Short mmCIF file of C-alpha atoms in Angstrom, two decimals:
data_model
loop_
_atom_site.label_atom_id
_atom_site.label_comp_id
_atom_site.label_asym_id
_atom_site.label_seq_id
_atom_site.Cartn_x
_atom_site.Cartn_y
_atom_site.Cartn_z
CA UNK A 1232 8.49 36.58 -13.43
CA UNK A 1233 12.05 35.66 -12.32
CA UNK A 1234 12.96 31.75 -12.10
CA UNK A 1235 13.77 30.94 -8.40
CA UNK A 1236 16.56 28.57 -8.00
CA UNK A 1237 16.65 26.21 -5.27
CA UNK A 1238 19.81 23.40 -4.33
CA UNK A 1239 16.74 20.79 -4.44
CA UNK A 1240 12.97 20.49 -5.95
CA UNK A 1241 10.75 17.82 -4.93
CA UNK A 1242 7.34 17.18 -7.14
CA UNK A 1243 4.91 15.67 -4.70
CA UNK A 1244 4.36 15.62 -1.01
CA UNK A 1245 3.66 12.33 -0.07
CA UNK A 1246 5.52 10.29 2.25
CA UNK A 1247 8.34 10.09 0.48
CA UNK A 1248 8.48 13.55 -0.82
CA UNK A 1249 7.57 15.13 2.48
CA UNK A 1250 10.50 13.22 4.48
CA UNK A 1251 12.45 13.69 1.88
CA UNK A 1252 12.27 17.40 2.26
CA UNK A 1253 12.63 17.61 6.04
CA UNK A 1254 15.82 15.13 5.53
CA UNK A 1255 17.70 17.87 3.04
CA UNK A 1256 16.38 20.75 5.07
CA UNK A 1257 18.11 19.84 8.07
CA UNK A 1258 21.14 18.93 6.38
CA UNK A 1259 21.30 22.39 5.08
CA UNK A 1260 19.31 22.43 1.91
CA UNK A 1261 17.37 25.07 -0.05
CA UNK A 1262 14.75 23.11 -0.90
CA UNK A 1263 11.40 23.58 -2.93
CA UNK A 1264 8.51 21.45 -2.42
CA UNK A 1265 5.82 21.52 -4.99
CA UNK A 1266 2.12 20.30 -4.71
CA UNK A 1267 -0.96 20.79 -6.30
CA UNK A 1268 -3.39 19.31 -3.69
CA UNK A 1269 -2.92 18.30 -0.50
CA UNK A 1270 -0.07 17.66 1.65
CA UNK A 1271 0.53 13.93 2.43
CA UNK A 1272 0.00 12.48 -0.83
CA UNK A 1273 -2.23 9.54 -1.37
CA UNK A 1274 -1.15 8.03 1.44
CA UNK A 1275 -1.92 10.10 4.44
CA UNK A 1276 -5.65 11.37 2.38
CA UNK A 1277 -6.94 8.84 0.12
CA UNK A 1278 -4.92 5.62 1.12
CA UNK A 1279 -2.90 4.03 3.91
CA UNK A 1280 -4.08 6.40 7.28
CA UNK A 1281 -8.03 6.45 5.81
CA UNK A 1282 -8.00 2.61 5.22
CA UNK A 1283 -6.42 2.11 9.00
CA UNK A 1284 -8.78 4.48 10.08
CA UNK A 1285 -11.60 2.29 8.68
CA UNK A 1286 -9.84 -1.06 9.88
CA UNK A 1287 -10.07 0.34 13.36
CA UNK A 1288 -13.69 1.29 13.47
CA UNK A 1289 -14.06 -1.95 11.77
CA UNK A 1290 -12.57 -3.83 14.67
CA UNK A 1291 -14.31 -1.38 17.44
CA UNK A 1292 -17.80 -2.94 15.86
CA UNK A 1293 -16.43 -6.45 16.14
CA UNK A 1294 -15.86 -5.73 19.91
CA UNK A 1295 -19.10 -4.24 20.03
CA UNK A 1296 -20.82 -6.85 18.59
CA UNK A 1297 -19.63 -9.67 21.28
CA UNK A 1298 -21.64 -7.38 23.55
CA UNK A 1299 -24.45 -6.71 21.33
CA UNK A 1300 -24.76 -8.86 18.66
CA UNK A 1301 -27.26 -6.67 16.59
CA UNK A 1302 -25.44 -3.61 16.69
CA UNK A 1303 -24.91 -1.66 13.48
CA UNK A 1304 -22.31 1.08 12.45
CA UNK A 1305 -22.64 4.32 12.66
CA UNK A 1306 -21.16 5.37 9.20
CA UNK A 1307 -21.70 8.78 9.33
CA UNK A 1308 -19.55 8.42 12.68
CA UNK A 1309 -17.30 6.76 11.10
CA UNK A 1310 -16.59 9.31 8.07
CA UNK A 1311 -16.58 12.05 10.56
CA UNK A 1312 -13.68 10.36 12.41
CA UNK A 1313 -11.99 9.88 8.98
CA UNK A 1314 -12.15 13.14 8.36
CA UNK A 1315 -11.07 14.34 11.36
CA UNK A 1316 -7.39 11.98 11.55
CA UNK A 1317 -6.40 12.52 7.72
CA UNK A 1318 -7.14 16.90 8.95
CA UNK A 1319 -5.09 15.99 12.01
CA UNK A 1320 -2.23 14.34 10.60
CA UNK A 1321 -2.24 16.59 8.04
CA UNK A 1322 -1.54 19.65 9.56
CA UNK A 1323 1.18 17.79 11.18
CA UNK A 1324 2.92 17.73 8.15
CA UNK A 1325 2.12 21.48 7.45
CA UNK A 1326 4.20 22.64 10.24
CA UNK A 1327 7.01 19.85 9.50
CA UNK A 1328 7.28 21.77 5.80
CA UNK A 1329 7.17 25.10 7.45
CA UNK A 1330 10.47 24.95 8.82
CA UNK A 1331 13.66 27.18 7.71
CA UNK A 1332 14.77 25.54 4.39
CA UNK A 1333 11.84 24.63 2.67
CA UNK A 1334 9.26 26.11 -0.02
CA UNK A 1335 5.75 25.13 -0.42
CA UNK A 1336 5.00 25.91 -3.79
CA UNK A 1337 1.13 25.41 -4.74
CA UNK A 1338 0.88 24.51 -7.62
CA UNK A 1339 0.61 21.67 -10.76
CA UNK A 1340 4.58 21.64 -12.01
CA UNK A 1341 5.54 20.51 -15.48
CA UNK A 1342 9.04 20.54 -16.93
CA UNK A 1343 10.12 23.14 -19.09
CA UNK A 1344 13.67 21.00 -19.37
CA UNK A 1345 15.72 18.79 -16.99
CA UNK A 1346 16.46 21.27 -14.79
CA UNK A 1347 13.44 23.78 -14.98
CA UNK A 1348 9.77 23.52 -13.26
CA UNK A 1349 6.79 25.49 -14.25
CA UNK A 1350 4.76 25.38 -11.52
CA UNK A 1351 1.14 26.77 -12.74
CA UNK A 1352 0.02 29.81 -11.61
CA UNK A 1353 3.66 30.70 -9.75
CA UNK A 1354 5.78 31.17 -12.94
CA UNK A 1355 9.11 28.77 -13.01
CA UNK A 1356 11.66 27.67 -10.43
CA UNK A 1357 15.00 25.64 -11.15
CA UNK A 1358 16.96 23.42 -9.00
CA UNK A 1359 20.36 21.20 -8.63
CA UNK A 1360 18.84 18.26 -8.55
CA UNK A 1361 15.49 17.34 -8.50
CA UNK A 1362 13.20 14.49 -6.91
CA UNK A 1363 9.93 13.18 -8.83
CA UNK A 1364 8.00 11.83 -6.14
CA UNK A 1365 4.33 12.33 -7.69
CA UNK A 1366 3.01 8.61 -6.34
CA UNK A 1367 0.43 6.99 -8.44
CA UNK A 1368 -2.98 6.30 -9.65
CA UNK A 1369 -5.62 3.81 -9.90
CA UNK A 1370 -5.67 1.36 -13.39
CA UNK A 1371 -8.45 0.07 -14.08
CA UNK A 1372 -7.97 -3.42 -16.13
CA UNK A 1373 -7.35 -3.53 -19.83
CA UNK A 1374 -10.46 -4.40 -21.59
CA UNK A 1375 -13.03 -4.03 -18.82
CA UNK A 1376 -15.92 -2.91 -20.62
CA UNK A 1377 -17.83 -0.23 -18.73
CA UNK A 1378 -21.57 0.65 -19.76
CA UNK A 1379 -24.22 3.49 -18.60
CA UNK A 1380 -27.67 2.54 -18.13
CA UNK A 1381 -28.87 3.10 -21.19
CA UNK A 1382 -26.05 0.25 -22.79
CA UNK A 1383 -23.50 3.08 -24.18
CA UNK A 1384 -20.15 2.31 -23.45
CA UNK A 1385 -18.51 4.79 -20.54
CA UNK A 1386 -15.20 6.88 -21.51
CA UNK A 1387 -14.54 6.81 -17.70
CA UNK A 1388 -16.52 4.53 -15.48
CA UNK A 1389 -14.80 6.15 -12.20
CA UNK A 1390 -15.97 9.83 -13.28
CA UNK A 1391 -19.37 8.60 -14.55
CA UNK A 1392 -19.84 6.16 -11.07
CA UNK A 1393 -19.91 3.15 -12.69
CA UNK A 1394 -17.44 1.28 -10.69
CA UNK A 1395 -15.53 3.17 -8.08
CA UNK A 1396 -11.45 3.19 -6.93
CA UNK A 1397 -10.47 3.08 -3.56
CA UNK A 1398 -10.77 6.61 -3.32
CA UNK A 1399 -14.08 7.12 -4.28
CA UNK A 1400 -15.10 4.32 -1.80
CA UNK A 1401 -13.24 5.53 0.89
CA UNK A 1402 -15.16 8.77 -0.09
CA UNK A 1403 -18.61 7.42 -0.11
CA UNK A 1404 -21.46 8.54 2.37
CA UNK A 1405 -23.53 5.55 2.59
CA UNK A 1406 -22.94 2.16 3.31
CA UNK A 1407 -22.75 -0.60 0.07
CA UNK A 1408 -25.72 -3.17 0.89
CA UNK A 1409 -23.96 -5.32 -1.57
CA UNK A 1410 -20.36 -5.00 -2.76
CA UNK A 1411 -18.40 -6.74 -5.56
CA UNK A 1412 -14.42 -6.06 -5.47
CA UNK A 1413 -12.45 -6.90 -8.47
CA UNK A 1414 -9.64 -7.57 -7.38
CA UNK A 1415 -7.66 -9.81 -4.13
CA UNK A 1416 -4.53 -7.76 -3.37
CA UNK A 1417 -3.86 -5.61 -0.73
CA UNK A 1418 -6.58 -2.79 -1.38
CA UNK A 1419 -9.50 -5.44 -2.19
CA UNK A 1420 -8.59 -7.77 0.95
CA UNK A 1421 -8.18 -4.75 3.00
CA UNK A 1422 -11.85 -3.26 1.38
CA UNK A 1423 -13.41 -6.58 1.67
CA UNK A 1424 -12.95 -7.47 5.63
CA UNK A 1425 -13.60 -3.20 6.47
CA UNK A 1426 -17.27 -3.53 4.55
CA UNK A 1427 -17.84 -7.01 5.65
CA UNK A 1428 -17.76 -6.48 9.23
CA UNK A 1429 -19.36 -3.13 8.69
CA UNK A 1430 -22.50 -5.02 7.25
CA UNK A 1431 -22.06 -5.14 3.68
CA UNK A 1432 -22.28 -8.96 1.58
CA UNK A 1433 -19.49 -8.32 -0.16
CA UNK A 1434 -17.73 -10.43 -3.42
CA UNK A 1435 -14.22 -10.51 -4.43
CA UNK A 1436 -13.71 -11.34 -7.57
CA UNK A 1437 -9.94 -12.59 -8.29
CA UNK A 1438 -8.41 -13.56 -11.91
CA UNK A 1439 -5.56 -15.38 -10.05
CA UNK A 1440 -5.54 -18.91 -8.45
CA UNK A 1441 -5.05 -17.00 -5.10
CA UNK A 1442 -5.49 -13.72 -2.99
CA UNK A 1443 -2.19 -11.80 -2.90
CA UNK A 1444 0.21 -13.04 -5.26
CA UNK A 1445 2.89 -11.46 -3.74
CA UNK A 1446 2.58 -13.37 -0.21
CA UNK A 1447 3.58 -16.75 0.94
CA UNK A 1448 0.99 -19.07 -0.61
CA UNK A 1449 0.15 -21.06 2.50
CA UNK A 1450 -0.42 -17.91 4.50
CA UNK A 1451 -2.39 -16.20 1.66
CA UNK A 1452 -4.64 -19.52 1.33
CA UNK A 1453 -5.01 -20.04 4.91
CA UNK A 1454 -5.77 -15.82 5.21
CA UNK A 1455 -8.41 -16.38 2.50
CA UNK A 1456 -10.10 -19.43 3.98
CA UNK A 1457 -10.71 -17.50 7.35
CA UNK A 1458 -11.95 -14.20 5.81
CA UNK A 1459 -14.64 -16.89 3.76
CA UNK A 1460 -15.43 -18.37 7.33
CA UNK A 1461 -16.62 -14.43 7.86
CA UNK A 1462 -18.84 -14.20 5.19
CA UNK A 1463 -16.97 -12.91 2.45
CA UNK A 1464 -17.56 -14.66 -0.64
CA UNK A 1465 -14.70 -15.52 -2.95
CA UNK A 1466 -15.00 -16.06 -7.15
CA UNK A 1467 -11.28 -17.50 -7.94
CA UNK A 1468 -9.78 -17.71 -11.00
CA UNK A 1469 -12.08 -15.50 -12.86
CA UNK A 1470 -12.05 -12.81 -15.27
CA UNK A 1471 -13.98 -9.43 -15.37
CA UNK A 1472 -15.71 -9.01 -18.89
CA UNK A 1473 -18.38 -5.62 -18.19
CA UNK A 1474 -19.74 -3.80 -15.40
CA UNK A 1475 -23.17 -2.38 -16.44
CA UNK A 1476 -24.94 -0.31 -14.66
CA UNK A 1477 -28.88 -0.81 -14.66
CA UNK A 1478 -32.10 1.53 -14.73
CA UNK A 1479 -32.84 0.43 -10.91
CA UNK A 1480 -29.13 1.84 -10.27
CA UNK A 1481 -27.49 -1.53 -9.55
CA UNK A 1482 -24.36 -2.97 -11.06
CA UNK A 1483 -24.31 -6.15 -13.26
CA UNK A 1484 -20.90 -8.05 -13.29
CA UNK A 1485 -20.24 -10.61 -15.50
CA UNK A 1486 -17.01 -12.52 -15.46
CA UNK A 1487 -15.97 -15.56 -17.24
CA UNK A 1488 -15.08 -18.61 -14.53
CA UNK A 1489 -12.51 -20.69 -14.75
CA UNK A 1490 -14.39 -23.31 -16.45
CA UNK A 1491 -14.63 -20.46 -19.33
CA UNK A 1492 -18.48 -20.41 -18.33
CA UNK A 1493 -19.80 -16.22 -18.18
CA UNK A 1494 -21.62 -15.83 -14.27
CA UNK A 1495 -23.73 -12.74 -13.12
CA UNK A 1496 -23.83 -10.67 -10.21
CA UNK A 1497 -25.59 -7.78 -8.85
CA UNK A 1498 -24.01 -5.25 -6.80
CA UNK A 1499 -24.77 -2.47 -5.14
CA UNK A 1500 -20.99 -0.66 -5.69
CA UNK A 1501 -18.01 -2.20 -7.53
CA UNK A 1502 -14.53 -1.17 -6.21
CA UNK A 1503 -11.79 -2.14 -9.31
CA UNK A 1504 -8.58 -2.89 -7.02
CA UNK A 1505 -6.31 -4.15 -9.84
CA UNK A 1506 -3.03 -2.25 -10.09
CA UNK A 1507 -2.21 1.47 -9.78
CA UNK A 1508 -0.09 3.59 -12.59
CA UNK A 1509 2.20 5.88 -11.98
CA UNK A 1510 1.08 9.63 -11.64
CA UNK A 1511 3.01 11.79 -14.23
CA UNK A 1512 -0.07 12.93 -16.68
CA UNK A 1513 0.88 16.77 -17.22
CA UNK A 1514 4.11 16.49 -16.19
CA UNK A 1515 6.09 16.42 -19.30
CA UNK A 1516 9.12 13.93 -18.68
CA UNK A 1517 9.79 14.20 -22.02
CA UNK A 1518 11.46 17.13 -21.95
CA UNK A 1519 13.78 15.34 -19.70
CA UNK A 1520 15.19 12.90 -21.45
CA UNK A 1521 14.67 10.10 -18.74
CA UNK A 1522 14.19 6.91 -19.73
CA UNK A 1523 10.51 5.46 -18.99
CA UNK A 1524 9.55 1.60 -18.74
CA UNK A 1525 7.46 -1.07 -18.71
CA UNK A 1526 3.95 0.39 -17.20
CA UNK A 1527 5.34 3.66 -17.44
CA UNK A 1528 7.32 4.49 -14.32
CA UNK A 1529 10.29 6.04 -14.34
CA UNK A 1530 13.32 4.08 -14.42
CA UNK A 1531 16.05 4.37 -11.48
CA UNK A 1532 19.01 2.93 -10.38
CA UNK A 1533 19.76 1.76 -6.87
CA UNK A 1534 20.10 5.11 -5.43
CA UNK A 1535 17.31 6.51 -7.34
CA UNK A 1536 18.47 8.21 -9.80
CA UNK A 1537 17.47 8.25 -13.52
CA UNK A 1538 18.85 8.60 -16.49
CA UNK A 1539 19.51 11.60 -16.08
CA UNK A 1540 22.38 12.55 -12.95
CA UNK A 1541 20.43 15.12 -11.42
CA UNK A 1542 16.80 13.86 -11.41
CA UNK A 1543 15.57 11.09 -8.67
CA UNK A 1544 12.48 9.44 -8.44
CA UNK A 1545 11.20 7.74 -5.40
CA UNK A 1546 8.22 5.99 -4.14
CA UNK A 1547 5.48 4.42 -6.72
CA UNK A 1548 6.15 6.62 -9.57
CA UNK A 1549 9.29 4.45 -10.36
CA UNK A 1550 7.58 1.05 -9.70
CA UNK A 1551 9.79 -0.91 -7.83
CA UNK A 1552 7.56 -1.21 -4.61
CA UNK A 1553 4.46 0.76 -3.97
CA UNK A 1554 4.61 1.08 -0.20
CA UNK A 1555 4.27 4.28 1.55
CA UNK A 1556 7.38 3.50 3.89
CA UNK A 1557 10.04 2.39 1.01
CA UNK A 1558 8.75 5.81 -0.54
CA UNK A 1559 10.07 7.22 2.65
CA UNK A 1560 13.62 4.59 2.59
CA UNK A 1561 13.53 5.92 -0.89
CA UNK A 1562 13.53 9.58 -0.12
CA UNK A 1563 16.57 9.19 1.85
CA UNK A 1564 18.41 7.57 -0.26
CA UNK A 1565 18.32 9.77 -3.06
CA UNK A 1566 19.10 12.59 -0.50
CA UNK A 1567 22.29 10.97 0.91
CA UNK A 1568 23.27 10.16 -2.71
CA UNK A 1569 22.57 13.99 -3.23
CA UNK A 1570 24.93 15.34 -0.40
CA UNK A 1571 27.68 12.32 -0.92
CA UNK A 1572 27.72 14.17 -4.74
CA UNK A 1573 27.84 17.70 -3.20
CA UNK A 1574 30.26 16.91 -0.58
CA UNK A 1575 33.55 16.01 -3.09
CA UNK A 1576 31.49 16.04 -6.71
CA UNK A 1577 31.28 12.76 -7.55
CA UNK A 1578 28.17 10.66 -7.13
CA UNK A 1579 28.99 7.60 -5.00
CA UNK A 1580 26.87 4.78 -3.82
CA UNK A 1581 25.14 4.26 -0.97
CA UNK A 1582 24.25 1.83 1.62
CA UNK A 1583 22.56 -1.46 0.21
CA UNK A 1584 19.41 -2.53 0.01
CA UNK A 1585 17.27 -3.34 3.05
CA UNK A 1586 14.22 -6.02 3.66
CA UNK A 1587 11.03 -4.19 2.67
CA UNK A 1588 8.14 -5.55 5.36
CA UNK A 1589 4.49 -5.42 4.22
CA UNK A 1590 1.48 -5.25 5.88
CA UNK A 1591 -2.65 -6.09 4.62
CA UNK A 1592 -4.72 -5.10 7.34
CA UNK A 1593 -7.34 -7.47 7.04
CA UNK A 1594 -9.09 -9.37 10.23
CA UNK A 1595 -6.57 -10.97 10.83
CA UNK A 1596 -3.87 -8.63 9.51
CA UNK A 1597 -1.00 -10.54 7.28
CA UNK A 1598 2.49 -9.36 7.11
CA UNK A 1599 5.94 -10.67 5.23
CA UNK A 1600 9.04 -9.95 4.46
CA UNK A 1601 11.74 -11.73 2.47
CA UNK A 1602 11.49 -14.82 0.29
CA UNK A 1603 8.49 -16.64 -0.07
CA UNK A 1604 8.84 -20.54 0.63
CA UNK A 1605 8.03 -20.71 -3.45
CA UNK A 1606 10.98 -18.73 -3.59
CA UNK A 1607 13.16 -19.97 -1.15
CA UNK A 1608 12.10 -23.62 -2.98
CA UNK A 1609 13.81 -22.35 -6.16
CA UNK A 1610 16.65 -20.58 -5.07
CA UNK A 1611 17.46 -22.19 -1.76
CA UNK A 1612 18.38 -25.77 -2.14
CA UNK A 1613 18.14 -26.73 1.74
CA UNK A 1614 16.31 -23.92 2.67
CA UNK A 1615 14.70 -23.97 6.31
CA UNK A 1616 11.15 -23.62 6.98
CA UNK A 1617 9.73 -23.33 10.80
CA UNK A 1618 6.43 -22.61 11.99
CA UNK A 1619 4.41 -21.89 15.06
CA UNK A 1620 0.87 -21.43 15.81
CA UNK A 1621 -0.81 -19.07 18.04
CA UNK A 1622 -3.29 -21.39 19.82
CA UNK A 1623 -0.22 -22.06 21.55
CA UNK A 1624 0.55 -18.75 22.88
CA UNK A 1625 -0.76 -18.06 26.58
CA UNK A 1626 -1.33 -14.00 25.32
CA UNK A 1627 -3.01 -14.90 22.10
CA UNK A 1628 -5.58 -17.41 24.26
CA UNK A 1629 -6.06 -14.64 26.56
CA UNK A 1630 -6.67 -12.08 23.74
CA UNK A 1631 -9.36 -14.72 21.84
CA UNK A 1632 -7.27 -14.33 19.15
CA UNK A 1633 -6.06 -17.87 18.26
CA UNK A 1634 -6.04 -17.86 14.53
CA UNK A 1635 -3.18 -17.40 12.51
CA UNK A 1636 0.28 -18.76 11.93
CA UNK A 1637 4.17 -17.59 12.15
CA UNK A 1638 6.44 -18.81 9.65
CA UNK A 1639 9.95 -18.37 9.16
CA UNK A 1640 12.57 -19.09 6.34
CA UNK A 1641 16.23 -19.56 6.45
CA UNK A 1642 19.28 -20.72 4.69
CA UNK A 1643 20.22 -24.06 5.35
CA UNK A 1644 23.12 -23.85 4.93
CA UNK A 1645 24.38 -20.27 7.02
CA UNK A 1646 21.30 -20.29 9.06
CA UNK A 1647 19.92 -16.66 7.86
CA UNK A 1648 17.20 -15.24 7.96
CA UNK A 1649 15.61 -14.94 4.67
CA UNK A 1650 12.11 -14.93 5.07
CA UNK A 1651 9.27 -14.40 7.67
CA UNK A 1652 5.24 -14.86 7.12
CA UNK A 1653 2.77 -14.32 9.54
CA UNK A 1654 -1.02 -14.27 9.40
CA UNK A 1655 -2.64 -13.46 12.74
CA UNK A 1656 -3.20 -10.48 15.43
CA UNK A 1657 -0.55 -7.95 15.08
CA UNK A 1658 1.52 -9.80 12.56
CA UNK A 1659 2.75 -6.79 11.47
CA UNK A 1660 4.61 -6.27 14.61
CA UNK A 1661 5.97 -9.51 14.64
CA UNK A 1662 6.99 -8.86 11.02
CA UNK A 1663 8.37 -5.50 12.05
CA UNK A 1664 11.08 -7.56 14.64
CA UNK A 1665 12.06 -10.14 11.95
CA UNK A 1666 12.76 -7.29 9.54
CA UNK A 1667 15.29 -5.73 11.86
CA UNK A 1668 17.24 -9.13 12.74
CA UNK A 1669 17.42 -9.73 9.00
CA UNK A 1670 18.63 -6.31 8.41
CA UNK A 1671 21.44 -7.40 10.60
CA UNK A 1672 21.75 -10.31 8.60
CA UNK A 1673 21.18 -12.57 11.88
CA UNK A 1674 20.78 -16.12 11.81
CA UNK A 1675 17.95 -18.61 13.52
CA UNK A 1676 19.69 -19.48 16.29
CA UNK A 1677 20.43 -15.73 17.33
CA UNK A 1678 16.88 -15.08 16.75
CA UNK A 1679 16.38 -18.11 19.45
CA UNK A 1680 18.61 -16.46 22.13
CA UNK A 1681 16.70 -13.26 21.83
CA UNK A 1682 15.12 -12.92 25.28
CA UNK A 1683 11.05 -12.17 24.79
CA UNK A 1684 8.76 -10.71 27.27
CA UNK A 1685 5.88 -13.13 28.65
CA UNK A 1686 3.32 -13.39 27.66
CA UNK A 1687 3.60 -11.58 24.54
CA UNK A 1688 2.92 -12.73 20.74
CA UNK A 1689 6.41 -11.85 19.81
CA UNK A 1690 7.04 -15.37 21.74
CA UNK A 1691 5.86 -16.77 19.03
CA UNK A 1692 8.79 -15.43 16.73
CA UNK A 1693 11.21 -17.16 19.22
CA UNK A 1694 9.18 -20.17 19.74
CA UNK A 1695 9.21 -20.44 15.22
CA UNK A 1696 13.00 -20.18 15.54
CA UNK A 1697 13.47 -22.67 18.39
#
């Protein structure tokens, strides 16, 4: 079978592979996309647009239930509906790869060498250059012990449905009665206020002081405190030894507290939400000669390239933040670094770095961008910190949403923008405007003279910075 050659190959078609390819296409690209599964990548079928799907239906019961207090979900209406949005959405992003440019390939790929791809079952193709954007897995924690019922240990707890991932919750047809989640970041807060108000008692287990490390620490403390007002029970500081499962079919969890002493608990389903790994099992990178690091992601530079000139990698297989939209930020930016190279042969560097915004869709959702205040502390002698509060914002009174909290940081000195935390209804909207001024690199004070509609929550942005 003859190699096909292509000016660009992309391994994966998540969000940032899938962009990625539409971005070179229509700049005139021959480009190859290869995929073994579906298109969309975790994100779109096992991840980001599933977990939305079950934070709306989530807050549809809530409404519900100040109506009818006793009414219960409907979960299988709600999988049907999850079905139906990831099939929707993705044949959306069929018919963006269909157009004049691009190749599906179907298919697992390997390397044969740095510039080669054996794409099972469809022989070899070869490329320019050549983007690895094959996402990543869930890790399960180093020395979690995982046994079957009859007290064997379990070579793979997930396969053998010990203790589940995100995916295989997300995938489940019945409703947890009980639910321990090991784990407080994003997925397990997100997991743990979706099953909550659906009806499950749920625990989170966390081996940290607090829920997600990477947020402010006032907002993630105050974040945590309301989600315990809702029910949701929270073991801090504690570390997962074993997850057994029993003859009656429940789980038994035992953790060491923080007082060292070991503590039970019986669950119904255990979600592990601690950490993913990048996906590149099977795909022979050795052959490459790229240089891999810590955790095993590939290692890039600031335009995403590797180690080697002509190979990229974007989104979580390199590690450097595993969000669906820098994937996509990613994407294009090894793309432009791609044409700049084509246009006069010499690679040249692109535009800089921009704020990356993130979003936990809890009830209420958090969002941040920028410094923490423990950060701004250590590196911003002077810093600025503001805050507002949305029981003093007409809209958020009239919504019944009155809990949560806006804070913004700033340079003392220049008056920058340098950080923005915000726990409360639609934070990540509010998030969304403070990541554009600081892409601008705008101060306070031109954040103040920003005219805001009334009455909106965005008010409270302006009302931070006055």
């Amino acid at each position: 079978m003859d190699t096909r050659h292509f000016q660009l190959a992309i391994i994966g078609s998540g969000p940032g592979g899938y962009r990625a390819a539409v971005y070179a296409a229509e700049h005139g690209l021959q480009v190859a996309v290869v995929e073994e599964a579906e298109v969309g990548g975790t994100c779109l079928n096992r991840g980001c647009i599933p977990t939305k799907t079950l934070c709306h239906e989530a807050d549809r019961l809530s409404v519900i239930r100040e109506a009818l207090p006793e009414a219960q979900v409907d979960f299988d209406r709600v999988r049907r509906r999850l079905d139906s949005v990831t099939s929707q959405l993705r044949g959306g992003v069929e018919q963006l790869l269909s157009q004049p440019g691009i190749t599906i390939v179907r298919g697992r790929a390997a390397f044969v060498d740095a510039a080669t791809i054996e794409v099972e079952g469809h022989g070899c193709l070869s490329a320019d250059n050549i983007i690895v954007a094959t996402g990543s897995l869930p890790k399960l924690p180093p020395g979690l012990r995982l046994l079957r019922a009859d007290g064997t240990p379990a070579a793979d707890g997930v396969a053998e449905g010990i203790v589940m991932s995100s995916t295989e919750l997300m995938a489940t047809d019945r409703l947890p009665r009980r639910l321990c989640i090991v784990g407080a970041g994003v997925i397990g807060m997100e997991m743990a206020s979706v099953f909550s108000r659906f009806g499950a008692e749920v625990t989170v287990v966390e081996f940290l002081r607090e829920c997600l490390p990477a947020v402010d620490g006032e907002i993630a403390k105050r974040l945590r405190k309301q989600m315990e007002r809702q029910g949701i029970a929270f073991v801090m500081q504690a570390a997962v030894q074993e997850v057994a499962l029993m003859p009656t079919g429940e789980r038994r969890v035992a953790y060491l507290d923080k007082k060292g002493r070991e503590c039970l608990l019986q669950a119904d389903a255990v979600l592990v939400a601690t950490g993913r790994q990048p996906n590149t099992t099977g795909l022979k990178l050795e052959t490459t000669g790229v240089a891999i690091g810590r955790g095993g992601f590939i290692v890039v530079d600031d335009n995403m390239q590797t180690t080697v000139s002509h190979l990229y990698a974007i989104g979580d297989v390199n590690g450097r933040n595993l969000l669906a939209h820098a994937a996509t930020m990613q994407g294009f930016r090894a793309v432009r670094h791609i044409l700049r190279s084509m246009d006069d042969g010499r690679c040249l560097a692109v535009d800089g770095e921009c704020p990356m915004p993130a979003a936990i869709f809890t009830a209420p959702e958090c969002a941040c961008v920028g410094m923490t205040e423990e950060q701004a502390k250590e590196q911003l002698p002077g810093y600025v910190c503001r805050k507002s509060h949305y029981r003093s914002s007409g809209r958020a009174v009239a919504m019944e949403q009155t809990e949560g909290m806006v804070k913004l940081l700033a340079d003392g000195t220049t008056g920058r923008i340098v950080g923005c935390h915000v726990y409360g209804a639609h934070a990540a909207d509010i998030v969304q405007e403070a990541t554009a001024l600081m892409s601008l690199g705008a101060t306070v004070g031109q954040l103040a003279s920003v005219v805001h509609i009334h009455p909106t929550l965005g008010e409270l942005l302006q009302e931070a910075a006055l």
